[in-house]
Amino acid sequence: MNPIQERLSQITRRHFFKTGGLGLGTAALASLESGRLPLQAATPEMKSTGGLPGVPHFAPKAKQAIYLFMAGSPSQIDTLDYKPKLNELFDKDLPEEVRKGQRLTTMTSGQSRFPLAPSKFKFQKYDNGGDGAWVSELLPHTAGIVKDISIVRSLWTEAINHDPAITYICTGNQLPGRASLGSWLSYGLGSMNENLPSFVVLTSTWSGRQQAQALYNRLWGSGFLASKYAGVSLRSKGDPVLFLSNPPGVPSKLRRRMLDTLAEMNQNEFDQIGDPEIQTRISQYEMAFRMQTSVPELTDISKETKATLDMYGPEVHKPGTFAYHCLLARRMAERGVRFSQIFHRGWDQHANIAGDLPKQCKDIDQPAAALVKDLKQRGMLDDTLVVWGGEFGRTVYCQGKLTRENYGRDHHPRCFSVWMAGGGIKKGVVHGTTDDFSYNITENPVHIHEMNATILKCLGIDHKKLTYKFQGLDQRLTGVEDHSPVQEILACPKSITD
């Protein structure tokens, strides 16, 4: 038994509960090991610090990633999965040979019938440099970047309700307590800028139905990994991070002296007990001190050009909006933030798709497309991965009242659509096919573990090798089943480890 393990075995119950509380309280400031470095921006020569030896496992195509998460699940039938034959089947019952007895939620399982609801929105086929891509009129700006993205129409999951489904895709397990994607990246790859967290989370305002599913910090938590790998959530009002500003009457020099003294006390405690979370606590306080300068500079968009701001749309000037957050994500990528994740809620449209879905799409369409174009213009798209999507899809049959002009859709885990762009991803690809009802996958199914394996592959990680021993198992983001990256959408060559 090494000295650290021996010390940990001697931790008392009182110490356990004390440090457990501190770990929860300080997770919002989690980042990297301590060190006082000057404010810095990311550069091509910038080296990662704090990652695992031997990681990345091979040359990465992307250095960082941005995940645009549409919490609540966009309707694939009304956005990216065009089904023209449905127009002839309006209000007909979903054939049982299509449904195949698949699981339904309790919100529609009691319906006397399952009437088919064609999309009321028009689709157009756009030149993507290949066979073309069908995109809804709700996403005109996304249609303008189809040559730069890969659309995957055949994603699927086992989870049918929001909380387990979003936990599953973010952490690799439907049960809480696992490490999130961003935490795995921070753990494996480390940080490229010690003045900012390696994993940042933004939760945006939305315009659709305001009664939205709750988000929990476990979606960006570190689970069994050290709390320093958890995502840092930036707020839109007041201090971007709680307690970032010094209290009245406390100048920066005094704050520095206080932290030095506190670091000595914590180091003494670590020397006596050996709990690694004490080192995390020290690094979190140091990160908070450095963030007092780096975060205000990050969130100040006043020096962005008018052309850049106009590209993201008028909402970019409002802190908390998806447009503002997309611009911040680009600024974070410039400064070496390894992984940023933007959650946009309100996509759970069980009714009133005609009223709510256009508002949601208007929130995200121009900013998401602008992010891709902005990265491309700056020469950053080649090493920045961008992902857009939700936790599952929506049913082809209507929930509630059906008319030609309005309808609702229930949860559907068996197929849904996402798009990816940037480092490691082929351009202009449409991957996967669903049946005429967007109910079952007919070609190239992609499990959510395979999508996460693809994300890791783009960042130079073999998903089977990035593991952490916990509860007697080698835990990993992609579970224990045999999954592989989606080679058909990858621009990088196949690795012998796949």
PDB file of C-alpha atoms in Angstrom, residues 106-255:
ATOM      1  CA  THR A 106     -47.236   6.714 -20.460  1.00  0.00           C
ATOM      2  CA  MET A 107     -48.134  10.029 -22.089  1.00  0.00           C
ATOM      3  CA  THR A 108     -49.357   8.298 -25.251  1.00  0.00           C
ATOM      4  CA  SER A 109     -49.550   4.588 -24.443  1.00  0.00           C
ATOM      5  CA  GLY A 110     -53.176   5.071 -23.417  1.00  0.00           C
ATOM      6  CA  GLN A 111     -54.244   6.735 -26.663  1.00  0.00           C
ATOM      7  CA  SER A 112     -56.949   4.867 -28.570  1.00  0.00           C
ATOM      8  CA  ARG A 113     -55.047   5.404 -31.816  1.00  0.00           C
ATOM      9  CA  PHE A 114     -51.752   6.746 -33.155  1.00  0.00           C
ATOM     10  CA  PRO A 115     -52.581   9.103 -36.037  1.00  0.00           C
ATOM     11  CA  LEU A 116     -49.762  10.021 -38.407  1.00  0.00           C
ATOM     12  CA  ALA A 117     -48.717  13.690 -38.377  1.00  0.00           C
ATOM     13  CA  PRO A 118     -46.756  14.817 -41.456  1.00  0.00           C
ATOM     14  CA  SER A 119     -44.534  17.838 -40.963  1.00  0.00           C
ATOM     15  CA  LYS A 120     -46.328  21.061 -41.813  1.00  0.00           C
ATOM     16  CA  PHE A 121     -42.990  22.664 -42.669  1.00  0.00           C
ATOM     17  CA  LYS A 122     -41.490  22.752 -46.136  1.00  0.00           C
ATOM     18  CA  PHE A 123     -38.170  21.088 -46.938  1.00  0.00           C
ATOM     19  CA  GLN A 124     -35.625  21.907 -49.609  1.00  0.00           C
ATOM     20  CA  LYS A 125     -32.682  19.932 -50.929  1.00  0.00           C
ATOM     21  CA  TYR A 126     -29.374  21.782 -50.660  1.00  0.00           C
ATOM     22  CA  ASP A 127     -26.085  21.136 -52.412  1.00  0.00           C
ATOM     23  CA  ASN A 128     -23.654  19.649 -49.913  1.00  0.00           C
ATOM     24  CA  GLY A 129     -21.044  18.611 -52.416  1.00  0.00           C
ATOM     25  CA  GLY A 130     -22.488  15.100 -52.520  1.00  0.00           C
ATOM     26  CA  ASP A 131     -25.986  13.718 -52.987  1.00  0.00           C
ATOM     27  CA  GLY A 132     -27.597  16.719 -51.343  1.00  0.00           C
ATOM     28  CA  ALA A 133     -29.128  17.346 -47.924  1.00  0.00           C
ATOM     29  CA  TRP A 134     -32.807  17.965 -47.161  1.00  0.00           C
ATOM     30  CA  VAL A 135     -33.285  20.683 -44.531  1.00  0.00           C
ATOM     31  CA  SER A 136     -36.464  22.227 -43.128  1.00  0.00           C
ATOM     32  CA  GLU A 137     -37.467  25.825 -43.766  1.00  0.00           C
ATOM     33  CA  LEU A 138     -37.063  26.284 -40.007  1.00  0.00           C
ATOM     34  CA  LEU A 139     -33.274  26.035 -40.371  1.00  0.00           C
ATOM     35  CA  PRO A 140     -32.281  28.272 -43.311  1.00  0.00           C
ATOM     36  CA  HIS A 141     -28.893  29.188 -41.817  1.00  0.00           C
ATOM     37  CA  THR A 142     -28.072  25.549 -41.064  1.00  0.00           C
ATOM     38  CA  ALA A 143     -28.964  24.821 -44.695  1.00  0.00           C
ATOM     39  CA  GLY A 144     -26.280  27.335 -45.657  1.00  0.00           C
ATOM     40  CA  ILE A 145     -23.509  25.296 -43.989  1.00  0.00           C
ATOM     41  CA  VAL A 146     -24.434  21.793 -45.243  1.00  0.00           C
ATOM     42  CA  LYS A 147     -21.171  21.658 -47.212  1.00  0.00           C
ATOM     43  CA  ASP A 148     -19.262  21.919 -43.918  1.00  0.00           C
ATOM     44  CA  ILE A 149     -21.211  19.469 -41.748  1.00  0.00           C
ATOM     45  CA  SER A 150     -22.073  15.794 -41.485  1.00  0.00           C
ATOM     46  CA  ILE A 151     -25.738  15.077 -40.761  1.00  0.00           C
ATOM     47  CA  VAL A 152     -26.378  11.796 -38.945  1.00  0.00           C
ATOM     48  CA  ARG A 153     -30.037  10.757 -39.251  1.00  0.00           C
ATOM     49  CA  SER A 154     -29.727   7.344 -37.620  1.00  0.00           C
ATOM     50  CA  LEU A 155     -28.788   7.986 -34.008  1.00  0.00           C
ATOM     51  CA  TRP A 156     -30.609   5.886 -31.401  1.00  0.00           C
ATOM     52  CA  THR A 157     -30.739   5.278 -27.668  1.00  0.00           C
ATOM     53  CA  GLU A 158     -32.452   2.918 -25.202  1.00  0.00           C
ATOM     54  CA  ALA A 159     -33.750   5.666 -22.886  1.00  0.00           C
ATOM     55  CA  ILE A 160     -37.275   6.973 -23.493  1.00  0.00           C
ATOM     56  CA  ASN A 161     -37.667   9.655 -20.806  1.00  0.00           C
ATOM     57  CA  HIS A 162     -35.720  12.883 -20.531  1.00  0.00           C
ATOM     58  CA  ASP A 163     -33.732  12.554 -17.336  1.00  0.00           C
ATOM     59  CA  PRO A 164     -32.245   9.103 -18.004  1.00  0.00           C
ATOM     60  CA  ALA A 165     -31.819   9.917 -21.700  1.00  0.00           C
ATOM     61  CA  ILE A 166     -29.889  13.153 -21.223  1.00  0.00           C
ATOM     62  CA  THR A 167     -27.866  11.605 -18.392  1.00  0.00           C
ATOM     63  CA  TYR A 168     -27.107   8.668 -20.688  1.00  0.00           C
ATOM     64  CA  ILE A 169     -25.820  10.683 -23.635  1.00  0.00           C
ATOM     65  CA  CYS A 170     -23.851  13.106 -21.422  1.00  0.00           C
ATOM     66  CA  THR A 171     -22.286  10.528 -19.086  1.00  0.00           C
ATOM     67  CA  GLY A 172     -22.608   7.150 -20.792  1.00  0.00           C
ATOM     68  CA  ASN A 173     -25.062   5.729 -18.257  1.00  0.00           C
ATOM     69  CA  GLN A 174     -28.744   6.289 -17.488  1.00  0.00           C
ATOM     70  CA  LEU A 175     -28.024   6.259 -13.750  1.00  0.00           C
ATOM     71  CA  PRO A 176     -26.461   9.336 -12.097  1.00  0.00           C
ATOM     72  CA  GLY A 177     -22.954   9.215 -10.696  1.00  0.00           C
ATOM     73  CA  ARG A 178     -20.822   8.775 -13.813  1.00  0.00           C
ATOM     74  CA  ALA A 179     -18.332  11.247 -15.263  1.00  0.00           C
ATOM     75  CA  SER A 180     -19.537  13.488 -18.078  1.00  0.00           C
ATOM     76  CA  LEU A 181     -17.973  13.754 -21.537  1.00  0.00           C
ATOM     77  CA  GLY A 182     -16.296  17.067 -20.717  1.00  0.00           C
ATOM     78  CA  SER A 183     -14.886  15.652 -17.492  1.00  0.00           C
ATOM     79  CA  TRP A 184     -13.393  12.684 -19.334  1.00  0.00           C
ATOM     80  CA  LEU A 185     -11.739  15.079 -21.780  1.00  0.00           C
ATOM     81  CA  SER A 186     -10.344  17.225 -18.962  1.00  0.00           C
ATOM     82  CA  TYR A 187      -9.104  14.111 -17.159  1.00  0.00           C
ATOM     83  CA  GLY A 188      -7.473  12.578 -20.214  1.00  0.00           C
ATOM     84  CA  LEU A 189      -6.215  15.590 -22.145  1.00  0.00           C
ATOM     85  CA  GLY A 190      -5.690  18.226 -19.463  1.00  0.00           C
ATOM     86  CA  SER A 191      -5.868  21.985 -20.040  1.00  0.00           C
ATOM     87  CA  MET A 192      -4.461  24.345 -22.648  1.00  0.00           C
ATOM     88  CA  ASN A 193      -4.974  27.493 -20.533  1.00  0.00           C
ATOM     89  CA  GLU A 194      -4.536  27.545 -16.764  1.00  0.00           C
ATOM     90  CA  ASN A 195      -6.365  30.846 -16.415  1.00  0.00           C
ATOM     91  CA  LEU A 196      -9.668  29.332 -17.526  1.00  0.00           C
ATOM     92  CA  PRO A 197     -11.353  26.034 -16.724  1.00  0.00           C
ATOM     93  CA  SER A 198     -10.845  23.263 -19.250  1.00  0.00           C
ATOM     94  CA  PHE A 199     -14.590  22.492 -19.241  1.00  0.00           C
ATOM     95  CA  VAL A 200     -17.196  25.279 -19.271  1.00  0.00           C
ATOM     96  CA  VAL A 201     -21.000  24.993 -19.341  1.00  0.00           C
ATOM     97  CA  LEU A 202     -23.513  27.620 -20.491  1.00  0.00           C
ATOM     98  CA  THR A 203     -27.301  27.357 -20.095  1.00  0.00           C
ATOM     99  CA  SER A 204     -29.160  29.590 -22.523  1.00  0.00           C
ATOM    100  CA  THR A 205     -32.524  31.296 -22.462  1.00  0.00           C
ATOM    101  CA  TRP A 206     -35.150  30.006 -24.898  1.00  0.00           C
ATOM    102  CA  SER A 207     -38.268  31.291 -26.658  1.00  0.00           C
ATOM    103  CA  GLY A 208     -40.558  28.267 -26.901  1.00  0.00           C
ATOM    104  CA  ARG A 209     -42.726  26.741 -24.181  1.00  0.00           C
ATOM    105  CA  GLN A 210     -41.258  27.973 -20.906  1.00  0.00           C
ATOM    106  CA  GLN A 211     -42.161  24.838 -18.938  1.00  0.00           C
ATOM    107  CA  ALA A 212     -38.972  22.967 -19.738  1.00  0.00           C
ATOM    108  CA  GLN A 213     -37.216  19.938 -18.318  1.00  0.00           C
ATOM    109  CA  ALA A 214     -34.814  20.689 -15.478  1.00  0.00           C
ATOM    110  CA  LEU A 215     -31.062  20.462 -15.944  1.00  0.00           C
ATOM    111  CA  TYR A 216     -28.881  18.985 -13.209  1.00  0.00           C
ATOM    112  CA  ASN A 217     -25.198  19.666 -12.635  1.00  0.00           C
ATOM    113  CA  ARG A 218     -24.517  15.933 -12.827  1.00  0.00           C
ATOM    114  CA  LEU A 219     -24.807  16.384 -16.615  1.00  0.00           C
ATOM    115  CA  TRP A 220     -21.486  18.208 -16.468  1.00  0.00           C
ATOM    116  CA  GLY A 221     -20.257  16.625 -13.233  1.00  0.00           C
ATOM    117  CA  SER A 222     -17.126  14.580 -12.713  1.00  0.00           C
ATOM    118  CA  GLY A 223     -18.803  11.587 -11.059  1.00  0.00           C
ATOM    119  CA  PHE A 224     -16.133   9.232  -9.761  1.00  0.00           C
ATOM    120  CA  LEU A 225     -13.337  11.435 -11.143  1.00  0.00           C
ATOM    121  CA  ALA A 226     -11.842  14.182  -8.986  1.00  0.00           C
ATOM    122  CA  SER A 227     -14.093  17.234  -8.695  1.00  0.00           C
ATOM    123  CA  LYS A 228     -11.506  19.397 -10.463  1.00  0.00           C
ATOM    124  CA  TYR A 229     -12.637  17.778 -13.729  1.00  0.00           C
ATOM    125  CA  ALA A 230     -16.262  18.907 -13.353  1.00  0.00           C
ATOM    126  CA  GLY A 231     -17.629  21.554 -15.680  1.00  0.00           C
ATOM    127  CA  VAL A 232     -17.743  25.163 -14.526  1.00  0.00           C
ATOM    128  CA  SER A 233     -21.126  26.742 -15.194  1.00  0.00           C
ATOM    129  CA  LEU A 234     -20.982  30.419 -16.185  1.00  0.00           C
ATOM    130  CA  ARG A 235     -23.968  32.527 -15.146  1.00  0.00           C
ATOM    131  CA  SER A 236     -25.566  35.231 -17.282  1.00  0.00           C
ATOM    132  CA  LYS A 237     -26.294  37.697 -14.457  1.00  0.00           C
ATOM    133  CA  GLY A 238     -24.000  39.036 -11.768  1.00  0.00           C
ATOM    134  CA  ASP A 239     -20.633  37.357 -11.423  1.00  0.00           C
ATOM    135  CA  PRO A 240     -20.226  34.752 -14.191  1.00  0.00           C
ATOM    136  CA  VAL A 241     -19.064  32.432 -11.399  1.00  0.00           C
ATOM    137  CA  LEU A 242     -20.387  32.821  -7.862  1.00  0.00           C
ATOM    138  CA  PHE A 243     -18.104  34.740  -5.504  1.00  0.00           C
ATOM    139  CA  LEU A 244     -15.725  35.637  -8.340  1.00  0.00           C
ATOM    140  CA  SER A 245     -15.534  39.270  -7.212  1.00  0.00           C
ATOM    141  CA  ASN A 246     -13.761  40.212  -4.009  1.00  0.00           C
ATOM    142  CA  PRO A 247     -16.007  41.351  -1.148  1.00  0.00           C
ATOM    143  CA  PRO A 248     -16.177  45.134  -0.547  1.00  0.00           C
ATOM    144  CA  GLY A 249     -13.035  46.355   1.181  1.00  0.00           C
ATOM    145  CA  VAL A 250     -10.908  43.374   0.127  1.00  0.00           C
ATOM    146  CA  PRO A 251      -8.267  44.443  -2.432  1.00  0.00           C
ATOM    147  CA  SER A 252      -6.578  41.971  -4.719  1.00  0.00           C
ATOM    148  CA  LYS A 253      -3.296  41.982  -2.779  1.00  0.00           C
ATOM    149  CA  LEU A 254      -5.098  41.104   0.454  1.00  0.00           C
ATOM    150  CA  ARG A 255      -7.004  38.360  -1.346  1.00  0.00           C
TER     151      ARG A 255
END
